[in-house]
């Protein structure tokens, strides 16, 4: 018997105490999340390989890595758009690993039914029609990839070409129109063989990140054939929304595939206050919504929605004698980039089942109120300039004098909060987004104190 087998057997024999110990450690980690430095992790010490088995690995992880991980799931991590993990979502995530179901959509379990129920709850929360077929993928980047890949197949169909069979070369040049396409859309175009250069930037409205619909109309009128339009519902600097109703109305005049990237702001549709911002998205051909951002489920999780199941399956179908080949909702292997898939729906199912639309609306509205509160402080501080009105959960500002990067470095060095740099309308700036369920008014006071402290130099 090899030694490693002994360790596995030992671990199995003590799984009860192991899990209890990890559970205690997890409770401590969660309790300490608000007080640990938000970012700026310490470098790990040299590996210590004394001892084997899960308990030795746990001790080594705790000693060398645990304290250096960011408190990005905590209440004052405002970098990117980063949600935390609600208690129900955490339970679901733990159970997803315990059960370790391969959620391909095969007929061996009710995992497919669970994912379909989760997607139905999700659509219902967001007010989207059942006509959208959904699938969980690893993030908004992959959801954009799925939407654009299906759009590419649609473009081919308009030209009598099956791109999935014949390859992109048979399609010829493609035009993708967008004002504020997220960098992950640009990446997806590269992955899809359409090329980053297929993106044609359309003008935004003055001092806005939202598309100028008149400029889009002109671009569509000037296009040699059908296009893909990527509309943005929640831009990363100013949380701006394209006028989705106006864009959808252009479908009467022009042939285009409408993809809506609502990665973080799509969740705002849970709130009656913010749902009108997304009006018109129901007319999209494909939609991206992240779950690991504002829905506050753990990484990695997003939903890709499309109205065109057959086209989606033409791209992603994966036929083999031993696999279920039906093209139908729930047979995810035939509809997504992955073959083997984590039961990602389970954390989201727990979150939706536990808190529902009202619970999510409360998180969204609280975070937006917090962002507005911070925006008012910034606007009232003579040494700072608020660069755009706060209209959702994000904010963007710069010092009146001096370097935004230097100020950001001082703010982040406080360990009290973490924000990220950006360029808005040609100006270096600091941006943040509040997307965590657990952020409190006391946290906002601490953040403001950290900004004021950083202003003193
Ligand atoms: C975050 C984000 C993405 C990319 O999402 P990932 O989940 O990081 O892959 C795409 N689009 C928008 C608008 C985003 O905010």
GROMACS .gro file of C-alpha atoms and ligand atoms in nm:
model
  472
    1UNK     CA    1   0.000   0.000   0.000
    2UNK     CA    2   0.145   0.339  -0.095
    3UNK     CA    3   0.165   0.607   0.176
    4UNK     CA    4  -0.065   0.843  -0.017
    5UNK     CA    5  -0.339   0.582   0.003
    6UNK     CA    6  -0.305   0.581   0.380
    7UNK     CA    7  -0.350   0.956   0.392
    8UNK     CA    8  -0.662   0.937   0.181
    9UNK     CA    9  -0.801   0.663   0.404
   10UNK     CA   10  -0.714   0.866   0.715
   11UNK     CA   11  -0.884   1.173   0.571
   12UNK     CA   12  -1.190   0.973   0.487
   13UNK     CA   13  -1.201   0.827   0.837
   14UNK     CA   14  -1.182   1.175   0.992
   15UNK     CA   15  -1.401   1.360   0.741
   16UNK     CA   16  -1.644   1.446   1.022
   17UNK     CA   17  -1.389   1.633   1.238
   18UNK     CA   18  -1.216   1.777   0.929
   19UNK     CA   19  -1.536   1.936   0.802
   20UNK     CA   20  -1.628   2.063   1.147
   21UNK     CA   21  -1.284   2.220   1.182
   22UNK     CA   22  -1.304   2.381   0.839
   23UNK     CA   23  -1.652   2.501   0.924
   24UNK     CA   24  -1.521   2.670   1.237
   25UNK     CA   25  -1.240   2.825   1.039
   26UNK     CA   26  -1.490   2.945   0.776
   27UNK     CA   27  -1.705   3.103   1.049
   28UNK     CA   28  -1.395   3.284   1.181
   29UNK     CA   29  -1.303   3.398   0.829
   30UNK     CA   30  -1.653   3.534   0.771
   31UNK     CA   31  -1.661   3.707   1.108
   32UNK     CA   32  -1.321   3.862   1.038
   33UNK     CA   33  -1.401   3.973   0.684
   34UNK     CA   34  -1.510   4.328   0.777
   35UNK     CA   35  -1.199   4.392   0.989
   36UNK     CA   36  -0.919   4.244   0.778
   37UNK     CA   37  -0.731   4.467   0.533
   38UNK     CA   38  -0.953   4.491   0.224
   39UNK     CA   39  -0.664   4.434  -0.020
   40UNK     CA   40  -0.289   4.445  -0.053
   41UNK     CA   41  -0.217   4.086   0.045
   42UNK     CA   42   0.112   3.978   0.195
   43UNK     CA   43   0.339   3.750  -0.010
   44UNK     CA   44   0.331   3.388   0.099
   45UNK     CA   45   0.621   3.234   0.288
   46UNK     CA   46   0.818   2.946   0.138
   47UNK     CA   47   0.625   2.617   0.110
   48UNK     CA   48   0.626   2.391   0.410
   49UNK     CA   49   0.576   2.033   0.299
   50UNK     CA   50   0.605   1.864   0.636
   51UNK     CA   51   0.313   1.634   0.683
   52UNK     CA   52   0.062   1.513   0.431
   53UNK     CA   53  -0.309   1.469   0.411
   54UNK     CA   54  -0.588   1.723   0.431
   55UNK     CA   55  -0.513   1.845   0.786
   56UNK     CA   56  -0.150   1.927   0.702
   57UNK     CA   57  -0.264   2.099   0.382
   58UNK     CA   58  -0.516   2.302   0.581
   59UNK     CA   59  -0.250   2.412   0.830
   60UNK     CA   60  -0.013   2.507   0.548
   61UNK     CA   61  -0.285   2.705   0.365
   62UNK     CA   62  -0.382   2.881   0.686
   63UNK     CA   63  -0.022   2.969   0.767
   64UNK     CA   64   0.085   3.088   0.425
   65UNK     CA   65  -0.214   3.205   0.219
   66UNK     CA   66  -0.532   3.261   0.418
   67UNK     CA   67  -0.442   3.601   0.564
   68UNK     CA   68  -0.309   3.732   0.233
   69UNK     CA   69  -0.630   3.678   0.039
   70UNK     CA   70  -0.829   3.994  -0.028
   71UNK     CA   71  -1.146   4.065   0.166
   72UNK     CA   72  -1.316   4.103  -0.171
   73UNK     CA   73  -1.628   3.928  -0.041
   74UNK     CA   74  -1.641   4.182   0.240
   75UNK     CA   75  -1.838   4.505   0.272
   76UNK     CA   76  -1.581   4.762   0.151
   77UNK     CA   77  -1.429   4.609  -0.161
   78UNK     CA   78  -1.546   4.852  -0.429
   79UNK     CA   79  -1.305   4.745  -0.705
   80UNK     CA   80  -1.443   4.631  -1.041
   81UNK     CA   81  -1.802   4.519  -0.971
   82UNK     CA   82  -1.755   4.261  -0.701
   83UNK     CA   83  -2.034   4.104  -0.508
   84UNK     CA   84  -2.000   3.897  -0.194
   85UNK     CA   85  -2.169   3.574  -0.094
   86UNK     CA   86  -2.503   3.565   0.084
   87UNK     CA   87  -2.548   3.294   0.348
   88UNK     CA   88  -2.794   3.097   0.133
   89UNK     CA   89  -2.564   3.112  -0.170
   90UNK     CA   90  -2.276   2.985   0.042
   91UNK     CA   91  -2.480   2.687   0.158
   92UNK     CA   92  -2.565   2.609  -0.202
   93UNK     CA   93  -2.205   2.637  -0.309
   94UNK     CA   94  -2.082   2.403  -0.036
   95UNK     CA   95  -2.348   2.150  -0.127
   96UNK     CA   96  -2.260   2.177  -0.497
   97UNK     CA   97  -1.910   2.053  -0.408
   98UNK     CA   98  -2.036   1.787  -0.170
   99UNK     CA   99  -2.273   1.647  -0.431
  100UNK     CA  100  -2.021   1.710  -0.713
  101UNK     CA  101  -2.278   1.652  -0.984
  102UNK     CA  102  -2.167   1.685  -1.343
  103UNK     CA  103  -2.449   1.907  -1.468
  104UNK     CA  104  -2.426   1.827  -1.838
  105UNK     CA  105  -2.799   1.779  -1.869
  106UNK     CA  106  -2.771   1.402  -1.890
  107UNK     CA  107  -3.064   1.194  -1.777
  108UNK     CA  108  -2.886   1.045  -1.474
  109UNK     CA  109  -3.023   1.291  -1.218
  110UNK     CA  110  -3.256   1.584  -1.158
  111UNK     CA  111  -2.968   1.836  -1.183
  112UNK     CA  112  -3.103   1.954  -1.518
  113UNK     CA  113  -3.445   2.012  -1.366
  114UNK     CA  114  -3.284   2.209  -1.083
  115UNK     CA  115  -3.097   2.431  -1.328
  116UNK     CA  116  -3.414   2.488  -1.534
  117UNK     CA  117  -3.607   2.581  -1.219
  118UNK     CA  118  -3.327   2.820  -1.119
  119UNK     CA  119  -3.335   2.983  -1.463
  120UNK     CA  120  -3.714   3.018  -1.443
  121UNK     CA  121  -3.684   3.186  -1.102
  122UNK     CA  122  -3.408   3.406  -1.243
  123UNK     CA  123  -3.611   3.517  -1.548
  124UNK     CA  124  -3.910   3.576  -1.324
  125UNK     CA  125  -3.708   3.793  -1.087
  126UNK     CA  126  -3.583   4.003  -1.378
  127UNK     CA  127  -3.916   4.019  -1.564
  128UNK     CA  128  -3.783   3.844  -1.874
  129UNK     CA  129  -4.010   3.625  -2.089
  130UNK     CA  130  -3.988   3.245  -2.096
  131UNK     CA  131  -3.886   3.271  -2.462
  132UNK     CA  132  -3.529   3.311  -2.338
  133UNK     CA  133  -3.344   2.985  -2.304
  134UNK     CA  134  -3.084   3.007  -2.034
  135UNK     CA  135  -2.771   2.829  -1.924
  136UNK     CA  136  -2.522   2.884  -1.645
  137UNK     CA  137  -2.168   2.963  -1.758
  138UNK     CA  138  -1.857   3.071  -1.570
  139UNK     CA  139  -1.899   3.448  -1.603
  140UNK     CA  140  -2.021   3.734  -1.817
  141UNK     CA  141  -1.725   3.692  -2.050
  142UNK     CA  142  -1.844   3.342  -2.139
  143UNK     CA  143  -2.206   3.460  -2.155
  144UNK     CA  144  -2.099   3.730  -2.402
  145UNK     CA  145  -1.909   3.462  -2.592
  146UNK     CA  146  -2.220   3.242  -2.613
  147UNK     CA  147  -2.441   3.533  -2.722
  148UNK     CA  148  -2.195   3.651  -2.986
  149UNK     CA  149  -2.125   3.297  -3.108
  150UNK     CA  150  -2.498   3.248  -3.159
  151UNK     CA  151  -2.515   3.588  -3.330
  152UNK     CA  152  -2.233   3.480  -3.558
  153UNK     CA  153  -2.433   3.170  -3.650
  154UNK     CA  154  -2.735   3.391  -3.722
  155UNK     CA  155  -2.525   3.616  -3.946
  156UNK     CA  156  -2.418   3.305  -4.135
  157UNK     CA  157  -2.778   3.193  -4.172
  158UNK     CA  158  -2.864   3.531  -4.330
  159UNK     CA  159  -2.592   3.466  -4.590
  160UNK     CA  160  -2.675   3.099  -4.640
  161UNK     CA  161  -2.360   2.983  -4.457
  162UNK     CA  162  -2.344   2.742  -4.164
  163UNK     CA  163  -2.050   2.902  -3.984
  164UNK     CA  164  -2.021   2.622  -3.728
  165UNK     CA  165  -1.966   2.376  -4.015
  166UNK     CA  166  -1.783   2.585  -4.272
  167UNK     CA  167  -1.580   2.810  -4.041
  168UNK     CA  168  -1.568   3.189  -4.008
  169UNK     CA  169  -1.374   3.233  -4.331
  170UNK     CA  170  -1.692   3.137  -4.521
  171UNK     CA  171  -1.871   3.428  -4.357
  172UNK     CA  172  -1.649   3.713  -4.471
  173UNK     CA  173  -1.601   4.033  -4.271
  174UNK     CA  174  -1.844   4.098  -3.988
  175UNK     CA  175  -1.947   4.428  -3.836
  176UNK     CA  176  -2.015   4.455  -3.463
  177UNK     CA  177  -2.157   4.790  -3.358
  178UNK     CA  178  -2.137   4.923  -3.002
  179UNK     CA  179  -2.061   5.241  -2.811
  180UNK     CA  180  -1.936   5.110  -2.482
  181UNK     CA  181  -1.867   4.741  -2.544
  182UNK     CA  182  -1.694   4.590  -2.242
  183UNK     CA  183  -1.341   4.460  -2.295
  184UNK     CA  184  -1.472   4.106  -2.256
  185UNK     CA  185  -1.679   4.153  -2.571
  186UNK     CA  186  -1.361   4.252  -2.754
  187UNK     CA  187  -1.193   3.942  -2.614
  188UNK     CA  188  -1.487   3.727  -2.724
  189UNK     CA  189  -1.461   3.863  -3.079
  190UNK     CA  190  -1.098   3.751  -3.082
  191UNK     CA  191  -1.189   3.405  -2.949
  192UNK     CA  192  -1.467   3.371  -3.206
  193UNK     CA  193  -1.238   3.437  -3.501
  194UNK     CA  194  -1.437   3.749  -3.587
  195UNK     CA  195  -1.140   3.956  -3.480
  196UNK     CA  196  -1.114   4.249  -3.244
  197UNK     CA  197  -1.120   4.475  -3.549
  198UNK     CA  198  -1.474   4.368  -3.631
  199UNK     CA  199  -1.587   4.603  -3.354
  200UNK     CA  200  -1.691   4.941  -3.491
  201UNK     CA  201  -1.723   5.196  -3.213
  202UNK     CA  202  -2.038   5.404  -3.246
  203UNK     CA  203  -2.047   5.751  -3.088
  204UNK     CA  204  -2.185   5.790  -2.739
  205UNK     CA  205  -2.411   6.077  -2.633
  206UNK     CA  206  -2.226   6.390  -2.517
  207UNK     CA  207  -2.071   6.335  -2.170
  208UNK     CA  208  -2.230   5.993  -2.154
  209UNK     CA  209  -2.125   5.632  -2.208
  210UNK     CA  210  -2.463   5.544  -2.363
  211UNK     CA  211  -2.489   5.502  -2.738
  212UNK     CA  212  -2.611   5.785  -2.961
  213UNK     CA  213  -2.903   5.607  -3.129
  214UNK     CA  214  -2.892   5.847  -3.426
  215UNK     CA  215  -2.527   5.751  -3.483
  216UNK     CA  216  -2.619   5.383  -3.454
  217UNK     CA  217  -2.898   5.432  -3.709
  218UNK     CA  218  -2.648   5.586  -3.947
  219UNK     CA  219  -2.400   5.302  -3.893
  220UNK     CA  220  -2.670   5.043  -3.960
  221UNK     CA  221  -2.785   5.228  -4.272
  222UNK     CA  222  -2.427   5.236  -4.397
  223UNK     CA  223  -2.353   4.869  -4.329
  224UNK     CA  224  -2.323   4.637  -4.629
  225UNK     CA  225  -2.542   4.371  -4.467
  226UNK     CA  226  -2.669   4.232  -4.137
  227UNK     CA  227  -2.465   4.325  -3.828
  228UNK     CA  228  -2.435   4.243  -3.461
  229UNK     CA  229  -2.523   4.523  -3.220
  230UNK     CA  230  -2.388   4.497  -2.865
  231UNK     CA  231  -2.599   4.716  -2.641
  232UNK     CA  232  -2.480   4.796  -2.292
  233UNK     CA  233  -2.698   4.791  -1.985
  234UNK     CA  234  -2.467   4.915  -1.712
  235UNK     CA  235  -2.126   5.047  -1.823
  236UNK     CA  236  -1.838   4.997  -1.585
  237UNK     CA  237  -1.746   5.363  -1.525
  238UNK     CA  238  -2.077   5.546  -1.498
  239UNK     CA  239  -2.331   5.258  -1.498
  240UNK     CA  240  -2.491   5.410  -1.805
  241UNK     CA  241  -2.762   5.234  -2.007
  242UNK     CA  242  -2.814   5.237  -2.380
  243UNK     CA  243  -3.172   5.321  -2.476
  244UNK     CA  244  -3.272   4.959  -2.533
  245UNK     CA  245  -3.626   5.043  -2.647
  246UNK     CA  246  -3.494   5.276  -2.915
  247UNK     CA  247  -3.235   5.020  -3.028
  248UNK     CA  248  -3.494   4.742  -3.036
  249UNK     CA  249  -3.722   4.964  -3.247
  250UNK     CA  250  -3.449   4.979  -3.513
  251UNK     CA  251  -3.508   4.608  -3.574
  252UNK     CA  252  -3.809   4.707  -3.783
  253UNK     CA  253  -3.579   4.888  -4.025
  254UNK     CA  254  -3.253   4.694  -4.016
  255UNK     CA  255  -3.135   4.335  -3.987
  256UNK     CA  256  -2.918   4.289  -3.681
  257UNK     CA  257  -2.858   4.055  -3.391
  258UNK     CA  258  -2.910   4.240  -3.066
  259UNK     CA  259  -2.691   4.128  -2.778
  260UNK     CA  260  -2.741   4.305  -2.445
  261UNK     CA  261  -2.451   4.299  -2.201
  262UNK     CA  262  -2.623   4.349  -1.866
  263UNK     CA  263  -2.346   4.176  -1.672
  264UNK     CA  264  -2.394   4.350  -1.339
  265UNK     CA  265  -2.683   4.593  -1.392
  266UNK     CA  266  -2.924   4.326  -1.515
  267UNK     CA  267  -2.979   4.231  -1.151
  268UNK     CA  268  -3.116   4.583  -1.096
  269UNK     CA  269  -3.431   4.464  -1.278
  270UNK     CA  270  -3.521   4.290  -0.951
  271UNK     CA  271  -3.602   4.639  -0.822
  272UNK     CA  272  -3.915   4.820  -0.942
  273UNK     CA  273  -3.721   5.143  -0.901
  274UNK     CA  274  -3.454   5.039  -1.151
  275UNK     CA  275  -3.631   4.794  -1.384
  276UNK     CA  276  -3.736   5.074  -1.624
  277UNK     CA  277  -3.366   5.127  -1.709
  278UNK     CA  278  -3.371   4.786  -1.876
  279UNK     CA  279  -3.695   4.839  -2.067
  280UNK     CA  280  -3.655   4.693  -2.414
  281UNK     CA  281  -3.407   4.420  -2.320
  282UNK     CA  282  -3.683   4.164  -2.367
  283UNK     CA  283  -3.648   4.231  -2.742
  284UNK     CA  284  -3.284   4.120  -2.742
  285UNK     CA  285  -3.167   3.807  -2.921
  286UNK     CA  286  -2.919   3.730  -2.644
  287UNK     CA  287  -2.849   3.868  -2.299
  288UNK     CA  288  -2.565   3.839  -2.047
  289UNK     CA  289  -2.623   3.860  -1.672
  290UNK     CA  290  -2.361   3.779  -1.410
  291UNK     CA  291  -2.457   3.606  -1.087
  292UNK     CA  292  -2.121   3.642  -0.912
  293UNK     CA  293  -2.153   4.020  -0.915
  294UNK     CA  294  -2.475   4.173  -0.784
  295UNK     CA  295  -2.665   3.852  -0.717
  296UNK     CA  296  -2.395   3.785  -0.455
  297UNK     CA  297  -2.336   3.418  -0.534
  298UNK     CA  298  -1.978   3.290  -0.524
  299UNK     CA  299  -1.751   3.275  -0.828
  300UNK     CA  300  -1.787   3.158  -1.091
  301UNK     CA  301  -2.140   3.207  -1.216
  302UNK     CA  302  -2.333   3.387  -1.488
  303UNK     CA  303  -2.635   3.322  -1.707
  304UNK     CA  304  -2.631   3.329  -2.087
  305UNK     CA  305  -2.979   3.387  -2.229
  306UNK     CA  306  -3.078   3.350  -2.593
  307UNK     CA  307  -3.403   3.335  -2.784
  308UNK     CA  308  -3.258   3.108  -3.052
  309UNK     CA  309  -3.207   2.761  -2.914
  310UNK     CA  310  -3.158   2.588  -3.253
  311UNK     CA  311  -2.890   2.837  -3.361
  312UNK     CA  312  -2.719   2.810  -3.022
  313UNK     CA  313  -2.716   2.431  -3.057
  314UNK     CA  314  -2.573   2.453  -3.409
  315UNK     CA  315  -2.269   2.620  -3.250
  316UNK     CA  316  -2.231   2.419  -2.931
  317UNK     CA  317  -2.375   2.077  -3.014
  318UNK     CA  318  -2.154   1.791  -2.914
  319UNK     CA  319  -2.272   1.469  -3.064
  320UNK     CA  320  -2.139   1.129  -2.960
  321UNK     CA  321  -2.305   0.793  -2.935
  322UNK     CA  322  -2.279   0.792  -2.555
  323UNK     CA  323  -2.421   1.143  -2.502
  324UNK     CA  324  -2.779   1.265  -2.488
  325UNK     CA  325  -2.822   1.438  -2.821
  326UNK     CA  326  -3.164   1.603  -2.792
  327UNK     CA  327  -3.160   1.971  -2.867
  328UNK     CA  328  -3.385   2.105  -2.592
  329UNK     CA  329  -3.369   2.335  -2.290
  330UNK     CA  330  -3.177   2.166  -2.012
  331UNK     CA  331  -2.945   1.959  -2.230
  332UNK     CA  332  -2.666   2.199  -2.145
  333UNK     CA  333  -2.386   1.999  -2.301
  334UNK     CA  334  -2.540   2.085  -2.640
  335UNK     CA  335  -2.580   2.454  -2.559
  336UNK     CA  336  -2.269   2.581  -2.380
  337UNK     CA  337  -1.891   2.584  -2.435
  338UNK     CA  338  -1.828   2.332  -2.158
  339UNK     CA  339  -1.893   1.962  -2.159
  340UNK     CA  340  -1.848   1.873  -1.792
  341UNK     CA  341  -2.004   2.143  -1.578
  342UNK     CA  342  -2.023   2.221  -1.207
  343UNK     CA  343  -2.375   2.236  -1.063
  344UNK     CA  344  -2.341   2.615  -1.069
  345UNK     CA  345  -2.713   2.664  -1.055
  346UNK     CA  346  -2.730   2.539  -0.695
  347UNK     CA  347  -2.584   2.847  -0.519
  348UNK     CA  348  -2.810   3.068  -0.733
  349UNK     CA  349  -3.109   2.843  -0.660
  350UNK     CA  350  -3.048   2.885  -0.287
  351UNK     CA  351  -3.014   3.262  -0.321
  352UNK     CA  352  -3.331   3.297  -0.528
  353UNK     CA  353  -3.528   3.054  -0.312
  354UNK     CA  354  -3.414   3.216   0.013
  355UNK     CA  355  -3.445   3.584  -0.071
  356UNK     CA  356  -3.658   3.609  -0.384
  357UNK     CA  357  -3.713   3.920  -0.590
  358UNK     CA  358  -3.787   4.135  -0.285
  359UNK     CA  359  -3.462   4.035  -0.116
  360UNK     CA  360  -3.256   4.111  -0.423
  361UNK     CA  361  -3.438   4.440  -0.477
  362UNK     CA  362  -3.347   4.539  -0.121
  363UNK     CA  363  -2.976   4.471  -0.185
  364UNK     CA  364  -2.982   4.663  -0.514
  365UNK     CA  365  -3.162   4.963  -0.368
  366UNK     CA  366  -2.944   4.974  -0.058
  367UNK     CA  367  -2.623   4.966  -0.264
  368UNK     CA  368  -2.754   5.239  -0.495
  369UNK     CA  369  -2.846   5.456  -0.195
  370UNK     CA  370  -2.497   5.403  -0.054
  371UNK     CA  371  -2.336   5.504  -0.385
  372UNK     CA  372  -2.553   5.815  -0.400
  373UNK     CA  373  -2.457   5.903  -0.041
  374UNK     CA  374  -2.089   5.873  -0.129
  375UNK     CA  375  -2.142   6.074  -0.449
  376UNK     CA  376  -2.294   6.356  -0.243
  377UNK     CA  377  -1.990   6.357  -0.009
  378UNK     CA  378  -1.753   6.367  -0.308
  379UNK     CA  379  -1.950   6.643  -0.481
  380UNK     CA  380  -1.944   6.847  -0.160
  381UNK     CA  381  -1.566   6.811  -0.110
  382UNK     CA  382  -1.382   7.101  -0.272
  383UNK     CA  383  -1.067   6.895  -0.336
  384UNK     CA  384  -1.256   6.631  -0.536
  385UNK     CA  385  -1.459   6.630  -0.852
  386UNK     CA  386  -1.744   6.387  -0.913
  387UNK     CA  387  -1.702   6.306  -1.283
  388UNK     CA  388  -2.054   6.179  -1.352
  389UNK     CA  389  -2.383   6.180  -1.165
  390UNK     CA  390  -2.433   5.871  -0.950
  391UNK     CA  391  -2.729   5.695  -1.108
  392UNK     CA  392  -2.687   5.335  -0.988
  393UNK     CA  393  -2.427   5.161  -0.767
  394UNK     CA  394  -2.109   5.306  -0.916
  395UNK     CA  395  -1.918   5.631  -0.872
  396UNK     CA  396  -1.631   5.795  -1.055
  397UNK     CA  397  -1.418   6.083  -0.929
  398UNK     CA  398  -1.079   6.253  -0.945
  399UNK     CA  399  -0.883   6.502  -0.735
  400UNK     CA  400  -0.916   6.863  -0.847
  401UNK     CA  401  -0.539   6.896  -0.821
  402UNK     CA  402  -0.278   6.626  -0.856
  403UNK     CA  403  -0.270   6.274  -0.976
  404UNK     CA  404  -0.569   6.038  -0.952
  405UNK     CA  405  -0.335   5.737  -0.943
  406UNK     CA  406  -0.145   5.872  -0.642
  407UNK     CA  407  -0.466   5.948  -0.453
  408UNK     CA  408  -0.603   5.602  -0.536
  409UNK     CA  409  -0.284   5.441  -0.409
  410UNK     CA  410  -0.319   5.626  -0.076
  411UNK     CA  411  -0.689   5.533  -0.047
  412UNK     CA  412  -0.619   5.165  -0.112
  413UNK     CA  413  -0.313   5.162   0.116
  414UNK     CA  414  -0.545   5.244   0.406
  415UNK     CA  415  -0.667   4.883   0.391
  416UNK     CA  416  -1.012   5.026   0.461
  417UNK     CA  417  -1.144   5.010   0.107
  418UNK     CA  418  -1.036   4.904  -0.241
  419UNK     CA  419  -1.122   5.091  -0.561
  420UNK     CA  420  -0.984   5.070  -0.915
  421UNK     CA  421  -0.839   5.319  -1.165
  422UNK     CA  422  -1.003   5.414  -1.492
  423UNK     CA  423  -1.005   5.673  -1.768
  424UNK     CA  424  -1.332   5.858  -1.813
  425UNK     CA  425  -1.379   6.104  -2.101
  426UNK     CA  426  -1.002   6.114  -2.144
  427UNK     CA  427  -0.932   6.188  -1.778
  428UNK     CA  428  -0.757   5.962  -1.526
  429UNK     CA  429  -1.004   5.879  -1.254
  430UNK     CA  430  -1.094   5.657  -0.961
  431UNK     CA  431  -1.396   5.434  -0.986
  432UNK     CA  432  -1.582   5.204  -0.756
  433UNK     CA  433  -1.903   5.005  -0.741
  434UNK     CA  434  -2.093   4.893  -0.434
  435UNK     CA  435  -2.241   4.549  -0.489
  436UNK     CA  436  -2.215   4.369  -0.158
  437UNK     CA  437  -2.519   4.261   0.042
  438UNK     CA  438  -2.344   4.324   0.375
  439UNK     CA  439  -2.227   4.685   0.334
  440UNK     CA  440  -2.362   4.902   0.619
  441UNK     CA  441  -2.386   5.279   0.683
  442UNK     CA  442  -2.094   5.235   0.926
  443UNK     CA  443  -1.889   5.091   0.639
  444UNK     CA  444  -1.972   5.394   0.427
  445UNK     CA  445  -1.853   5.622   0.709
  446UNK     CA  446  -1.525   5.428   0.721
  447UNK     CA  447  -1.484   5.459   0.343
  448UNK     CA  448  -1.543   5.832   0.350
  449UNK     CA  449  -1.297   5.870   0.638
  450UNK     CA  450  -1.037   5.676   0.435
  451UNK     CA  451  -1.087   5.906   0.134
  452UNK     CA  452  -1.055   6.216   0.351
  453UNK     CA  453  -0.748   6.070   0.518
  454UNK     CA  454  -0.590   6.007   0.177
  455UNK     CA  455  -0.660   6.368   0.074
  456UNK     CA  456  -0.438   6.485   0.359
  457UNK     CA  457  -0.151   6.302   0.187
  458LIG     C1  458  -1.780   4.230  -1.537
  458LIG     C2  459  -1.833   4.254  -1.671
  458LIG     C3  460  -1.807   4.165  -1.776
  458LIG     C4  461  -1.717   4.045  -1.760
  458LIG     O1  462  -1.766   3.963  -1.662
  458LIG     P1  463  -1.687   3.840  -1.596
  458LIG     O2  464  -1.789   3.783  -1.508
  458LIG     O3  465  -1.571   3.902  -1.523
  458LIG     O4  466  -1.645   3.749  -1.705
  458LIG     C5  467  -1.867   4.190  -1.897
  458LIG     N1  468  -1.944   4.298  -1.916
  458LIG     C6  469  -1.968   4.388  -1.819
  458LIG     C7  470  -2.054   4.508  -1.847
  458LIG     C8  471  -1.913   4.369  -1.692
  458LIG     O5  472  -1.937   4.457  -1.594
   0.00000   0.00000   0.00000
